[in-house]
Coordinates of C-alpha atoms in Angstrom, one line a residue:
M1 CA 143.4 99.9 40.4
A2 CA 141.9 97.9 43.2
Q3 CA 144.3 95.9 45.4
S4 CA 143.9 92.4 46.8
L5 CA 141.9 92.7 50.0
E6 CA 143.3 90.8 53.1
F7 CA 141.5 90.1 56.3
L8 CA 143.6 88.4 59.0
N9 CA 142.2 87.7 62.6
A10 CA 140.0 90.8 62.1
V11 CA 137.8 91.1 65.2
Y12 CA 134.7 93.3 64.8
R13 CA 132.5 94.5 67.7
L14 CA 128.8 94.2 66.9
K15 CA 126.3 96.8 68.2
D16 CA 125.0 94.4 70.9
G17 CA 128.5 93.9 72.3
F18 CA 129.2 90.6 70.7
E19 CA 132.1 90.1 68.4
V20 CA 132.7 88.4 65.0
T21 CA 136.1 87.3 63.8
V22 CA 137.3 87.0 60.2
E23 CA 140.3 84.7 60.7
K24 CA 141.5 84.6 57.1
L25 CA 139.9 85.9 54.0
T26 CA 141.7 87.0 50.8
L27 CA 139.7 88.7 48.0
P28 CA 142.0 89.2 45.0
E29 CA 141.5 91.6 42.1
H30 CA 138.9 90.2 39.7
S31 CA 137.8 87.6 42.3
L32 CA 134.3 86.4 42.7
T33 CA 133.9 84.7 46.1
V34 CA 130.7 82.9 47.0
L35 CA 129.9 82.0 50.6
I36 CA 127.1 79.5 51.6
G37 CA 125.8 78.3 54.9
R38 CA 122.7 77.3 56.9
N39 CA 120.2 79.9 58.1
G40 CA 121.7 81.5 61.2
C41 CA 125.2 80.5 60.5
G42 CA 126.4 84.2 60.3
K43 CA 126.5 84.9 56.6
S44 CA 124.9 88.3 56.9
T45 CA 126.9 89.2 60.0
L46 CA 130.1 88.4 58.3
A47 CA 129.0 90.4 55.2
R48 CA 128.4 93.5 57.3
A49 CA 131.7 93.1 59.1
V50 CA 133.7 92.8 55.9
G51 CA 131.7 95.7 54.5
G52 CA 132.8 98.0 57.4
R53 CA 129.5 98.2 59.2
Y54 CA 131.1 97.2 62.5
E55 CA 134.0 98.6 64.5
L56 CA 137.3 96.8 63.9
V57 CA 138.9 96.2 67.4
S58 CA 141.9 94.1 66.5
G59 CA 143.6 92.2 63.7
T60 CA 144.1 93.5 60.1
A61 CA 141.6 94.6 57.5
P62 CA 141.9 96.9 54.4
S63 CA 142.0 100.5 55.5
G64 CA 139.9 103.1 53.7
L65 CA 137.9 100.4 51.9
K66 CA 134.7 101.7 50.2
A67 CA 132.4 98.7 50.3
A68 CA 128.9 98.6 48.9
V69 CA 126.5 96.1 50.6
V70 CA 123.1 94.9 49.3
S71 CA 121.0 93.1 51.9
F72 CA 117.5 92.7 53.2
E73 CA 118.5 94.9 56.2
D74 CA 119.5 97.7 53.8
Q75 CA 116.1 97.3 52.1
Q76 CA 114.3 97.5 55.4
K77 CA 116.3 100.5 56.5
L78 CA 115.4 102.3 53.2
F79 CA 111.7 101.7 53.8
E80 CA 112.0 103.0 57.4
D81 CA 113.8 106.2 56.1
D82 CA 111.0 106.6 53.5
Y83 CA 108.3 106.1 56.1
N84 CA 109.9 108.7 58.5
L85 CA 110.3 111.2 55.6
R86 CA 106.6 110.9 54.7
N87 CA 105.3 111.0 58.3
T88 CA 106.1 114.5 59.5
D89 CA 103.7 117.1 61.0
T90 CA 103.9 119.4 58.0
P91 CA 105.0 117.4 54.9
D92 CA 105.8 119.3 51.7
A93 CA 105.2 117.9 48.2
K94 CA 108.5 116.1 48.2
E95 CA 107.9 114.5 51.6
E96 CA 104.5 113.3 50.5
L97 CA 106.0 111.7 47.4
G98 CA 108.7 110.0 49.4
I99 CA 112.0 108.6 48.1
T100 CA 112.2 107.7 44.4
A101 CA 114.4 105.1 42.8
R102 CA 116.2 107.7 40.7
E103 CA 117.4 109.6 43.8
L104 CA 119.2 106.5 45.0
I105 CA 121.2 105.6 41.9
A106 CA 124.4 107.6 41.3
T107 CA 125.3 108.8 37.9
G108 CA 128.4 107.1 36.4
P109 CA 129.7 105.4 33.2
L110 CA 128.2 102.0 34.2
T111 CA 124.8 103.3 35.2
P112 CA 123.0 103.2 31.9
Q113 CA 124.1 99.6 31.4
I114 CA 123.0 98.6 34.9
I115 CA 119.6 100.2 34.4
G116 CA 119.2 98.5 31.1
A117 CA 120.4 95.1 32.3
L118 CA 118.1 95.1 35.4
R119 CA 115.2 96.5 33.3
I120 CA 114.5 99.2 35.9
G121 CA 114.1 102.2 33.6
P122 CA 110.3 102.4 34.2
L123 CA 110.8 102.2 37.9
L124 CA 113.1 105.2 38.3
D125 CA 110.5 107.9 39.1
R126 CA 108.3 105.8 41.2
P127 CA 108.3 106.1 45.0
I128 CA 110.1 103.1 46.5
R129 CA 107.0 102.3 48.7
T130 CA 105.1 101.4 45.5
L131 CA 107.7 98.9 44.3
S132 CA 107.3 95.1 44.7
G133 CA 109.9 93.3 46.9
G134 CA 111.7 92.1 43.8
E135 CA 111.7 95.6 42.2
G136 CA 113.0 97.1 45.4
R137 CA 115.9 94.6 45.5
K138 CA 116.8 95.5 41.9
I139 CA 117.0 99.2 42.7
L140 CA 119.3 98.5 45.7
I141 CA 121.6 96.4 43.5
A142 CA 121.7 99.2 40.9
K143 CA 122.4 101.7 43.6
A144 CA 125.4 99.6 44.9
L145 CA 126.8 99.1 41.5
S146 CA 126.5 102.7 40.5
E147 CA 128.6 103.9 43.5
N148 CA 131.9 102.4 42.0
P149 CA 132.8 100.6 45.2
G150 CA 136.2 98.9 46.0
L151 CA 134.3 95.8 47.2
L152 CA 130.8 94.8 46.3
I153 CA 129.0 92.6 48.8
L154 CA 125.7 91.0 47.7
D155 CA 123.9 89.2 50.6
A156 CA 121.2 86.9 49.0
P157 CA 120.6 89.4 46.1
F158 CA 118.6 86.9 44.1
D159 CA 115.8 86.6 46.6
A160 CA 112.4 87.9 45.3
L161 CA 113.8 88.3 41.7
D162 CA 111.9 86.7 38.8
V163 CA 113.6 84.4 36.3
Q164 CA 114.6 87.1 33.9
S165 CA 116.0 89.4 36.6
R166 CA 118.0 86.6 38.2
Q167 CA 119.6 85.8 34.8
A168 CA 120.3 89.5 34.2
L169 CA 121.9 89.8 37.6
L170 CA 124.1 86.7 36.9
E171 CA 125.2 88.5 33.7
I172 CA 126.0 91.7 35.5
I173 CA 128.0 89.9 38.1
A174 CA 129.9 88.1 35.4
Y175 CA 130.5 91.4 33.5
I176 CA 131.9 93.1 36.6
H177 CA 134.1 90.1 37.3
V178 CA 135.6 90.2 33.8
N179 CA 135.9 93.9 33.2
F180 CA 136.7 95.5 36.6
A181 CA 139.4 94.9 39.2
L182 CA 136.6 94.7 41.7
P183 CA 136.3 91.9 44.2
V184 CA 132.8 90.6 44.6
L185 CA 131.6 88.8 47.7
L186 CA 128.3 86.9 47.1
M187 CA 126.1 85.1 49.7
V188 CA 123.6 82.6 48.2
N189 CA 121.2 79.9 49.3
R190 CA 120.6 78.0 46.0
A191 CA 123.0 76.3 43.6
P192 CA 121.7 78.1 40.4
E193 CA 122.6 81.4 42.1
I194 CA 126.3 80.6 42.0
P195 CA 127.8 82.2 38.8
S196 CA 129.8 79.9 36.5
C197 CA 132.7 82.4 36.7
T198 CA 133.0 82.0 40.5
T199 CA 136.7 81.8 41.5
Q200 CA 136.4 80.6 45.1
L201 CA 133.7 79.0 47.3
G202 CA 133.5 79.0 51.0
I203 CA 131.3 77.6 53.8
I204 CA 130.3 79.6 56.9
D205 CA 129.4 77.9 60.1
N206 CA 128.9 79.5 63.5
G207 CA 130.1 82.9 62.2
R208 CA 133.4 81.5 60.8
I209 CA 134.6 80.6 57.4
C210 CA 135.2 76.9 58.1
A211 CA 136.2 75.9 54.5
M212 CA 137.4 77.8 51.5
G213 CA 138.9 76.8 48.2
P214 CA 138.9 77.1 44.4
Y215 CA 135.4 76.8 43.0
E216 CA 136.2 73.9 40.8
T217 CA 137.5 72.0 43.8
M218 CA 134.8 72.9 46.2
R219 CA 131.7 72.7 44.0
N220 CA 131.3 68.9 44.3
A221 CA 132.4 68.6 48.0
P222 CA 129.8 66.6 50.0
Q223 CA 129.3 69.5 52.5
V224 CA 128.6 71.9 49.7
R225 CA 126.0 69.6 48.0
A226 CA 124.4 69.0 51.4
L227 CA 123.9 72.7 51.9
L228 CA 122.5 73.4 48.4
T229 CA 120.3 70.3 47.9
Q230 CA 116.6 70.7 48.6
E231 CA 115.3 67.3 49.6
T232 CA 111.7 66.4 50.0
S233 CA 110.6 66.6 53.7
E234 CA 107.7 64.4 54.8
V235 CA 105.5 65.6 57.6
S236 CA 103.3 63.3 59.6
D237 CA 101.4 65.8 61.7
L238 CA 101.3 69.5 62.6
P239 CA 100.3 71.3 65.8
Q240 CA 96.7 72.3 66.0
A241 CA 95.4 75.7 67.2
P242 CA 93.6 76.0 70.5
A243 CA 89.8 75.6 70.2
R244 CA 89.1 79.3 71.0
F245 CA 91.1 80.4 68.0
R246 CA 89.4 78.1 65.5
V247 CA 87.4 80.8 63.7
K248 CA 83.7 80.4 63.1
D249 CA 82.7 79.1 59.7
F250 CA 81.5 81.4 56.9
K251 CA 78.6 80.8 54.6
G252 CA 78.9 79.1 51.3
D253 CA 81.8 77.4 49.4
T254 CA 83.5 80.6 48.1
I255 CA 86.5 81.9 50.1
V256 CA 87.4 84.7 47.7
S257 CA 85.3 86.4 45.0
L258 CA 86.7 89.2 42.8
K259 CA 84.3 90.3 40.1
N260 CA 85.1 92.5 37.1
I261 CA 88.1 94.2 38.9
N262 CA 89.6 97.3 37.3
I263 CA 92.8 98.8 38.6
T264 CA 95.2 101.2 36.9
Y265 CA 98.4 102.7 38.2
E266 CA 101.0 103.8 35.6
R267 CA 99.4 101.2 33.4
P268 CA 96.3 99.0 33.7
I269 CA 96.9 96.2 36.1
F270 CA 93.5 94.5 36.0
R271 CA 90.8 95.0 33.4
N272 CA 87.4 93.3 34.2
F273 CA 89.3 90.6 36.1
T274 CA 87.3 87.9 37.8
F275 CA 88.8 85.4 40.2
E276 CA 87.3 83.0 42.7
V277 CA 88.8 80.6 45.3
H278 CA 86.7 77.8 46.6
R279 CA 87.2 75.5 49.5
G280 CA 89.8 72.8 48.7
E281 CA 91.4 74.8 46.0
H282 CA 95.1 75.7 46.1
Y283 CA 96.6 78.3 43.7
L284 CA 100.1 78.8 42.4
I285 CA 100.5 82.4 41.3
T286 CA 103.5 83.3 39.0
G287 CA 104.7 86.1 36.8
P288 CA 107.4 88.7 36.5
N289 CA 108.3 91.3 39.2
G290 CA 105.7 94.1 39.0
A291 CA 103.2 92.2 37.0
G292 CA 100.5 92.6 39.6
K293 CA 100.8 89.5 41.8
S294 CA 101.1 91.4 45.1
T295 CA 98.2 93.7 44.0
L296 CA 96.0 90.7 43.6
L297 CA 96.8 89.5 47.1
S298 CA 96.4 93.0 48.6
L299 CA 92.8 93.0 47.3
I300 CA 92.1 89.9 49.2
T301 CA 93.7 91.1 52.4
G302 CA 92.1 94.5 52.1
D303 CA 95.5 96.3 52.2
N304 CA 94.7 97.9 48.8
P305 CA 92.4 101.0 49.2
L306 CA 90.9 100.2 45.8
V307 CA 89.2 97.2 47.3
Y308 CA 86.4 99.5 48.3
V309 CA 85.6 100.7 44.7
N310 CA 85.6 97.1 43.3
D311 CA 83.4 94.1 43.8
V312 CA 85.4 92.1 46.4
T313 CA 83.9 89.5 48.7
V314 CA 86.0 87.4 51.1
F315 CA 84.8 84.8 53.6
G316 CA 81.2 85.8 52.8
M317 CA 81.8 89.5 53.6
K318 CA 81.5 92.1 50.8
R319 CA 84.3 94.6 51.4
G320 CA 82.9 98.0 52.2
S321 CA 79.8 96.7 53.8
G322 CA 80.7 97.6 57.4
E323 CA 83.1 94.8 58.2
S324 CA 86.3 95.6 60.2
I325 CA 89.8 94.6 59.3
W326 CA 89.8 92.3 62.2
D327 CA 86.7 90.5 61.0
V328 CA 88.6 89.6 57.9
K329 CA 92.1 89.0 59.4
Q330 CA 90.9 86.2 61.6
Y331 CA 90.3 84.0 58.5
Y332 CA 93.8 84.1 56.9
G333 CA 97.5 83.7 57.6
Y334 CA 99.9 85.9 55.6
V335 CA 103.6 85.9 54.7
S336 CA 105.2 88.4 52.3
A337 CA 108.2 90.6 51.8
S338 CA 106.1 93.6 52.8
L339 CA 105.0 92.1 56.1
H340 CA 108.7 91.2 56.8
L341 CA 109.7 94.8 56.1
D342 CA 106.8 96.1 58.3
Y343 CA 107.7 93.8 61.2
R344 CA 110.0 96.3 62.9
V345 CA 109.2 95.5 66.5
S346 CA 112.0 94.0 68.7
S347 CA 109.8 91.4 70.3
P348 CA 111.1 88.0 71.4
V349 CA 110.5 85.3 68.9
I350 CA 107.9 83.6 71.1
N351 CA 105.9 86.8 71.1
V352 CA 106.1 87.1 67.3
L353 CA 104.6 83.6 67.0
L354 CA 101.9 84.4 69.6
S355 CA 100.9 87.5 67.7
G356 CA 99.8 85.2 64.9
F357 CA 96.8 84.2 67.1
Y358 CA 95.8 87.9 67.4
D359 CA 96.7 89.1 63.9
S360 CA 98.9 91.9 65.2
I361 CA 102.4 93.1 64.7
G362 CA 103.7 92.8 68.2
L363 CA 101.9 91.1 71.1
Y364 CA 99.3 93.2 73.0
A365 CA 97.3 90.4 74.6
H366 CA 98.0 88.1 77.5
P367 CA 98.4 84.5 76.0
G368 CA 97.0 81.5 77.7
D369 CA 98.6 78.1 78.4
E370 CA 97.1 76.6 75.3
E371 CA 98.6 79.2 72.9
L372 CA 102.0 78.8 74.6
K373 CA 101.8 75.1 74.3
V374 CA 101.1 75.3 70.5
V375 CA 103.9 77.8 69.9
H376 CA 106.4 75.7 71.8
E377 CA 105.4 72.7 69.7
W378 CA 106.1 74.7 66.5
L379 CA 109.5 75.9 67.9
K380 CA 110.5 72.3 68.7
L381 CA 109.3 71.1 65.2
T382 CA 111.4 73.8 63.4
G383 CA 114.5 73.6 65.7
L384 CA 114.0 77.1 67.0
E385 CA 113.5 76.2 70.7
D386 CA 116.7 77.9 71.7
A387 CA 115.6 81.2 70.0
A388 CA 112.3 81.5 71.8
G389 CA 113.6 84.4 74.0
T390 CA 115.8 86.0 71.3
S391 CA 114.8 89.3 69.8
F392 CA 113.2 88.8 66.4
R393 CA 115.5 91.6 64.9
A394 CA 118.6 89.7 66.2
L395 CA 117.8 86.7 64.0
S396 CA 119.2 86.2 60.5
F397 CA 117.0 87.0 57.6
G398 CA 116.2 83.3 56.9
Q399 CA 115.4 82.7 60.6
Q400 CA 113.1 85.7 60.6
R401 CA 111.3 84.4 57.6
L402 CA 110.8 81.0 59.1
V403 CA 109.4 82.6 62.2
L404 CA 106.9 84.6 60.1
I405 CA 105.8 81.5 58.3
I406 CA 105.1 79.7 61.6
R407 CA 103.2 82.9 62.7
A408 CA 100.9 82.5 59.7
L409 CA 100.3 78.8 60.5
V410 CA 99.7 78.8 64.2
K411 CA 95.9 79.4 64.1
N412 CA 95.2 76.9 61.2
P413 CA 93.3 79.6 59.2
P414 CA 90.9 78.8 56.3
L415 CA 93.2 80.6 53.9
L416 CA 97.0 80.9 53.7
I417 CA 98.4 83.7 51.6
L418 CA 102.1 83.0 51.0
D419 CA 103.8 85.6 48.8
E420 CA 107.4 84.3 48.1
P421 CA 107.5 82.7 51.6
L422 CA 110.7 80.7 51.0
Q423 CA 112.8 83.8 50.3
G424 CA 116.0 83.7 52.3
L425 CA 115.6 80.1 53.4
D426 CA 118.4 77.5 53.0
G427 CA 117.7 74.1 51.3
A428 CA 116.8 72.3 54.5
S429 CA 114.4 75.0 55.7
R430 CA 112.7 75.3 52.3
A431 CA 112.1 71.5 52.2
Q432 CA 110.7 71.6 55.7
V433 CA 108.3 74.5 55.0
L434 CA 107.2 72.9 51.7
G435 CA 106.5 69.7 53.7
F436 CA 104.3 71.8 56.1
I437 CA 102.3 73.4 53.2
S438 CA 101.8 70.1 51.3
Y439 CA 100.6 68.5 54.5
I440 CA 98.1 71.3 55.1
M441 CA 96.8 71.1 51.5
R442 CA 96.3 67.3 51.8
H443 CA 94.9 67.1 55.3
G444 CA 93.6 70.4 56.4
R445 CA 90.6 72.6 55.7
T446 CA 92.9 75.4 54.5
S447 CA 93.2 76.8 51.0
V448 CA 96.5 78.1 49.9
L449 CA 97.6 81.0 47.6
F450 CA 101.3 80.5 46.9
V451 CA 103.5 83.0 44.9
S452 CA 106.9 81.8 43.7
H453 CA 109.5 82.5 41.1
H454 CA 111.1 79.1 41.5
E455 CA 109.8 75.9 39.9
E456 CA 111.5 73.8 42.6
D457 CA 109.6 75.6 45.3
I458 CA 106.1 74.5 44.1
P459 CA 104.5 72.4 46.9
A460 CA 102.7 69.2 46.1
G461 CA 98.9 69.6 46.1
I462 CA 98.5 72.7 43.8
T463 CA 95.1 72.5 42.0
H464 CA 95.1 75.7 40.0
T465 CA 97.6 78.2 38.5
V466 CA 97.3 81.9 37.9
T467 CA 100.0 83.2 35.5
F468 CA 100.7 86.8 34.6
V469 CA 101.9 86.8 30.9
K470 CA 103.3 90.0 29.2
N471 CA 101.3 91.1 26.2
A472 CA 102.2 93.1 23.1
A473 CA 100.9 96.3 24.7
G474 CA 103.4 96.1 27.5
G475 CA 100.9 95.0 30.1
Y476 CA 100.0 91.6 31.4
D477 CA 97.3 89.1 30.5
I478 CA 96.2 86.8 33.3
E479 CA 95.7 83.1 32.6
T480 CA 93.9 80.9 35.1
K481 CA 94.2 77.1 34.7
R482 CA 92.8 74.1 36.6
L483 CA 95.4 71.3 36.9
K484 CA 94.5 67.7 36.2
K485 CA 94.5 65.4 39.2
S486 CA 97.5 63.1 39.2

């Protein structure tokens, strides 16, 4: 039987020499504790400290605690391990396949229920590199739950999950809370992600738990409402790219043209699918995890090798006709979970933003005064001025995502491809970014492709929708609709 977990003046030393202190935290048996806070407040750092990821140098904390942590950092580490496994000089068949989901999930009495509730049965034998961001998150959650931990820590676990998966996770958390003497510590960014069975709610600020109390008492506190409310943010102007980075125009009115696309993996993804984006059009793309949304975007960016056996034309260039990746990249800005996972360089924030002008991961060119001026304007606008010289990897997940969003915007491209861009952002940052995107759609010459699982995240100005709808055969039909002007 698990015991109540007590942390008192527990000081942990981080890898960079800094320290974090958990002054007082009690996690009773059967407790479900939710912590909220602004991006960069220290939620993830505290989660890793309580989870035993850092060295305890003073104070008291539970000894021998087996904690399971689910976080973006764990997902990124898993992808790095898979990449290293597959990139050896003499890979065998196993190394070429890479890590599969089944290998990660321990066998235990709760495992079949976890697999069923998260609907991950069909994913178990797939290499993790082929999973969408949401599918990968579900596998990590299943892995953590299957290890029978003494403390379960879920750091923003709902990010990138579709509506059904979010509801399934809420039900699993409630089941564990009721049936197991297992404390659960949950970090969230949105009010609907707080389970109704939450026992205590706390606020983190500057790496400290500055307020904590029973959920029923805390839920209506003004500071809680302020953190979880997503207000509309009006934008009057945005920084403009230097003249030399304003890409030359392309012929015609069509930005993207996909004609009779056919793609099959374990199941047919696209069958004779035709899709076009014209100047001035802005698309909302929705559908369940794994339906094919990211595959659609990868055809446009050229990251999918099947682009060359299909009829794909972007910015007037037919793919496979001799164009380079740089010819295409100059025309679009891109944000996605996969880009976030791939951005493993430890560059200062300002270099990450400058790399947006050059379409590179890392900065390999010498920027001019104009680029530096524009980047500093963006840093000031988003309140990240003090982070300009900070290593990108040292930022919180939400701050990293905000930096990558700015990186996509700095060159004012003709097309913005935003795949779950608001993942990990707090309410204030989500409102700010939505203000940016709506302004661009109203005033710019940029078309937007916007993927989201949250209705409240839809920016004003969407002209069309693309919806992936499950059919009777187990696949997905794709419905495209033009919205009426309001």
